[in-house]
Coordinates of C-alpha atoms and ligand atoms in Angstrom, one line a residue:
X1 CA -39.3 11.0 80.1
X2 CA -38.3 14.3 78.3
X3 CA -40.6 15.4 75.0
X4 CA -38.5 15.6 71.8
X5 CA -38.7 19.3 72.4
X6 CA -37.4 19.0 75.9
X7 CA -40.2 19.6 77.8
X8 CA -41.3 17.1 80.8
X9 CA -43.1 14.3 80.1
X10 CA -45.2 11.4 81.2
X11 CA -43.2 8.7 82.5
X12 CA -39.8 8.0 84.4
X13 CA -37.1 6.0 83.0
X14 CA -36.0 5.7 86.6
X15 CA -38.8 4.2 87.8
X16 CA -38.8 0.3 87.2
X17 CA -42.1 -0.3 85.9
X18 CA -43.3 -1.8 88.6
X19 CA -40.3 -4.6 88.4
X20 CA -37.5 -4.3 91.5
X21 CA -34.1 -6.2 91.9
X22 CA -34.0 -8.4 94.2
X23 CA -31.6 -7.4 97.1
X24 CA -28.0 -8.1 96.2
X25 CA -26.5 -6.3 99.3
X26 CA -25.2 -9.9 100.2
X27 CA -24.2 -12.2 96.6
X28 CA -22.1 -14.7 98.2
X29 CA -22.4 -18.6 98.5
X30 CA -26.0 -20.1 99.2
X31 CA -27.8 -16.3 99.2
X32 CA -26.2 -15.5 95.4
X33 CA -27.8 -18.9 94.4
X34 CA -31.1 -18.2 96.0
X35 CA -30.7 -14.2 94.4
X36 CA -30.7 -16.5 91.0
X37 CA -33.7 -18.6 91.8
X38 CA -35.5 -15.1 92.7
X39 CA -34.8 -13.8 89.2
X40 CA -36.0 -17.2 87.8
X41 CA -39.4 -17.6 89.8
X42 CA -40.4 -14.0 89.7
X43 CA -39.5 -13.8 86.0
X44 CA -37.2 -10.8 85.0
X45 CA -38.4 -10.3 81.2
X46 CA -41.7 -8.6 81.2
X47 CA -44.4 -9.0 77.9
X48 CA -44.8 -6.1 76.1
X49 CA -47.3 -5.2 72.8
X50 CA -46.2 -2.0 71.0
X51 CA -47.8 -0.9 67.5
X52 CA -44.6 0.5 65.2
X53 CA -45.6 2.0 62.1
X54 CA -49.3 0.4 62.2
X55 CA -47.5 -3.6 62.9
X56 CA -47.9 -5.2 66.6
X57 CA -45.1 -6.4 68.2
X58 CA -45.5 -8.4 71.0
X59 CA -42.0 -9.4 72.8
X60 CA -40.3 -10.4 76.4
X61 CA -37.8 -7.3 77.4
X62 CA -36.3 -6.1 80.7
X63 CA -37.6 -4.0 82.1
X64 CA -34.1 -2.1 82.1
X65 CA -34.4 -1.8 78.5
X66 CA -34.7 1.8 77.2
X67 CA -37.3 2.4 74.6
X68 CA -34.8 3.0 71.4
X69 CA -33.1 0.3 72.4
X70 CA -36.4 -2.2 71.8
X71 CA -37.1 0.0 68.5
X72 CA -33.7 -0.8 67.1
X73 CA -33.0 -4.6 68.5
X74 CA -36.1 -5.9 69.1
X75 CA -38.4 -4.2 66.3
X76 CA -35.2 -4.1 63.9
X77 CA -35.8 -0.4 62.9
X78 CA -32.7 1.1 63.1
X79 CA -33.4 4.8 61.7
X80 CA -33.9 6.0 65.0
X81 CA -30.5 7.1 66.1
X82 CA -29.0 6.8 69.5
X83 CA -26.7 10.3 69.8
X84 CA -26.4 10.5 73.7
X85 CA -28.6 8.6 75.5
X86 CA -29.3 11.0 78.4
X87 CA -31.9 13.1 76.9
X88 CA -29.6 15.5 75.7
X89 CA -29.5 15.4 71.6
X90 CA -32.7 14.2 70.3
X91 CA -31.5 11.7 67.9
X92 CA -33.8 9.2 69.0
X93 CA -37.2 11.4 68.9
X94 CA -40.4 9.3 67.7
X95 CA -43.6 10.2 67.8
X96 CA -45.7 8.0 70.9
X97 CA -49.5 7.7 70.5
X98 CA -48.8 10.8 68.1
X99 CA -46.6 13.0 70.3
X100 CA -42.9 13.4 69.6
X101 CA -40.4 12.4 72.6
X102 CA -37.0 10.9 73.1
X103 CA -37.4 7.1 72.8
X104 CA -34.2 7.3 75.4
X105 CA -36.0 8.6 78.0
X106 CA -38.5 6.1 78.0
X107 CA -38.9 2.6 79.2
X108 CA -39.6 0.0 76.9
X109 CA -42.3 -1.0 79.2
X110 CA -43.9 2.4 79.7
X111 CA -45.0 2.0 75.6
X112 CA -46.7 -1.5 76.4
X113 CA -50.3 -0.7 74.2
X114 CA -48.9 2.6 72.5
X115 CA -48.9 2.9 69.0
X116 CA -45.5 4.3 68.0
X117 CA -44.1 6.5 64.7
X118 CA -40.7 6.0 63.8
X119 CA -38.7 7.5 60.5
X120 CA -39.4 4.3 58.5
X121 CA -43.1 4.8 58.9
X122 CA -43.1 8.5 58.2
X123 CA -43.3 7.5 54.0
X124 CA -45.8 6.5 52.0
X125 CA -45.8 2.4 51.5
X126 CA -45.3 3.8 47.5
X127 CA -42.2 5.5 48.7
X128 CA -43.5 8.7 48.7
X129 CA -41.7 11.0 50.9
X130 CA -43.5 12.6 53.8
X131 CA -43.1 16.1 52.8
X132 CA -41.1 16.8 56.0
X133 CA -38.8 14.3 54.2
X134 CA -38.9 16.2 50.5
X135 CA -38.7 20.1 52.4
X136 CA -35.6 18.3 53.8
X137 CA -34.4 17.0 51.0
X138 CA -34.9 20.1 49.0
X139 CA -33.5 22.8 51.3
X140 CA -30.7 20.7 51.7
X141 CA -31.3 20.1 55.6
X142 CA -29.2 17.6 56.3
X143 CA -25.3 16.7 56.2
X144 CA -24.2 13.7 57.7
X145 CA -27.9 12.3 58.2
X146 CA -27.5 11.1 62.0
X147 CA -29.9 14.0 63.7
X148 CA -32.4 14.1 61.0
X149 CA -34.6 11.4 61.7
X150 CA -34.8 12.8 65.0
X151 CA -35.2 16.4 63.1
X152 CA -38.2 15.4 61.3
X153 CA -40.2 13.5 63.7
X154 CA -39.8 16.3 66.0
X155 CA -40.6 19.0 63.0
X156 CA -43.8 17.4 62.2
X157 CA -45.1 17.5 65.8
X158 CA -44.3 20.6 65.4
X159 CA -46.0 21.9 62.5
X160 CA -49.0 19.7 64.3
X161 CA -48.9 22.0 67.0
X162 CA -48.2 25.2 65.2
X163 CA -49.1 25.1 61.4
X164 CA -48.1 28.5 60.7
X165 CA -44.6 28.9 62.8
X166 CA -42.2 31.5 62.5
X167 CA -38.7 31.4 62.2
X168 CA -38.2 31.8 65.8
X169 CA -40.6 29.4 66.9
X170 CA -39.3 26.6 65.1
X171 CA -35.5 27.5 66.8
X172 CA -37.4 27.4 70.0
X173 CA -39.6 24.5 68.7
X174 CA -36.5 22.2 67.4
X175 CA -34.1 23.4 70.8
X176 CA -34.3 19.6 72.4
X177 CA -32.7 18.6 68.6
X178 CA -28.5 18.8 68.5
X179 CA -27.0 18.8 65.2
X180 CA -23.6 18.0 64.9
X181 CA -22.9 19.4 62.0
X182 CA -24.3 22.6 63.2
X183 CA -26.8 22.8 60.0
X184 CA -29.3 24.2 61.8
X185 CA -30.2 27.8 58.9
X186 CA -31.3 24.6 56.4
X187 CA -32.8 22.8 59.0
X188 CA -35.1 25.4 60.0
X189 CA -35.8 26.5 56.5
X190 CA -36.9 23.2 55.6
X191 CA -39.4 23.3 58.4
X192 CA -40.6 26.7 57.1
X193 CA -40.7 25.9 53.6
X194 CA -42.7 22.4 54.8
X195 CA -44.9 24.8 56.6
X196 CA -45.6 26.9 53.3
X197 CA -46.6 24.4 51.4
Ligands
FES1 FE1 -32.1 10.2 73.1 FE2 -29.9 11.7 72.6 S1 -30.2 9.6 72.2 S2 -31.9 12.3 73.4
FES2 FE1 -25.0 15.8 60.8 FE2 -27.2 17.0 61.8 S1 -26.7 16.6 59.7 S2 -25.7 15.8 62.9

């Protein structure tokens, strides 16, 4: 797993959880049928209970199935963005058990008993903004929309970390973020002028 800032983090996508393929080296005739009957008896989906946005969701996933991908088709949130997939962008940053990281870089069953953040909890259940949201909004931080979701859940991890940043640290903060419409002067200026608040 990479951190929404790009930083190593706990976990492995790679790794299977803990679930392995059965050997598929030979898939023809009789041993293709019994490859089946392995999937079948050993029980490819795997149980997973995940807290988003204070509700517990309890589902059966594969355990190939990436964590944004459970977020946006299993959960049904679909603010969290999918810009890359490789770890590369940020799009997809939430925060897990209050730490921002890249929900494509994660497992689905690595966040079995987390409690996760995503955009659509980041509000208040009034509609209030979180004020990440309104320095956003107000310093115009945003263009097309598609990073900042991503943008703001890894601002406010930052600001948790740093209440008091400076210009350059939340450039060096917000580096594992892409924006495609290159808007990063507002972007960081509405991180600052959330941080001055
Ligand atoms: Fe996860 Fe780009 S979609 S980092
Ligand atoms: Fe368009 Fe950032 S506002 S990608």
């Amino acid at each position: 797993m990479v951190t929404a800032r790009g930083r190593p983090g706990r976990g492995d996508p790679c790794q299977s959880a803990g679930v392995s393929a059965p050997n598929t080296a030979n898939t023809t005739g009789a041993d293709h049928d019994d490859h089946h009957s392995q999937y079948e008896r050993r029980g490819i989906n795997v149980e997973i209970s995940v807290t988003v946005n204070g509700v517990t969701h309890t589902n059966d996933v594969e355990p190939r199935t990436l964590l944004v991908q459970y977020i946006r088709e299993h959960v049904g949130l679909t603010g969290t963005n999918i810009g890359c997939d490789t770890s590369s962008c940020g799009a997809c940053s939430i925060h897990l058990d209050g730490e921002a990281v890249k929900s494509c870089t994660l497992l689905a069953v690595q966040a079995d008993g987390a409690a996760i953040t995503t955009i659509e909890g980041m509000a208040s259940a009034d509609g209030t903004l979180h004020p990440m949201q309104q320095a956003f909004m107000e310093n115009h931080g945003l263009q097309c929309g598609y990073c900042t979701p991503g943008m703001v859940m890894a601002a406010t991890s930052l600001l948790k970390e740093n209440p008091n940043p400076s210009e350059h640290d939340v450039r060096i903060g917000l580096e594992g973020n892409l924006c495609r419409c290159t808007g990063y002067h507002n972007i960081v200026q509405s991180v600052l002028a959330c941080a001055n608040k």
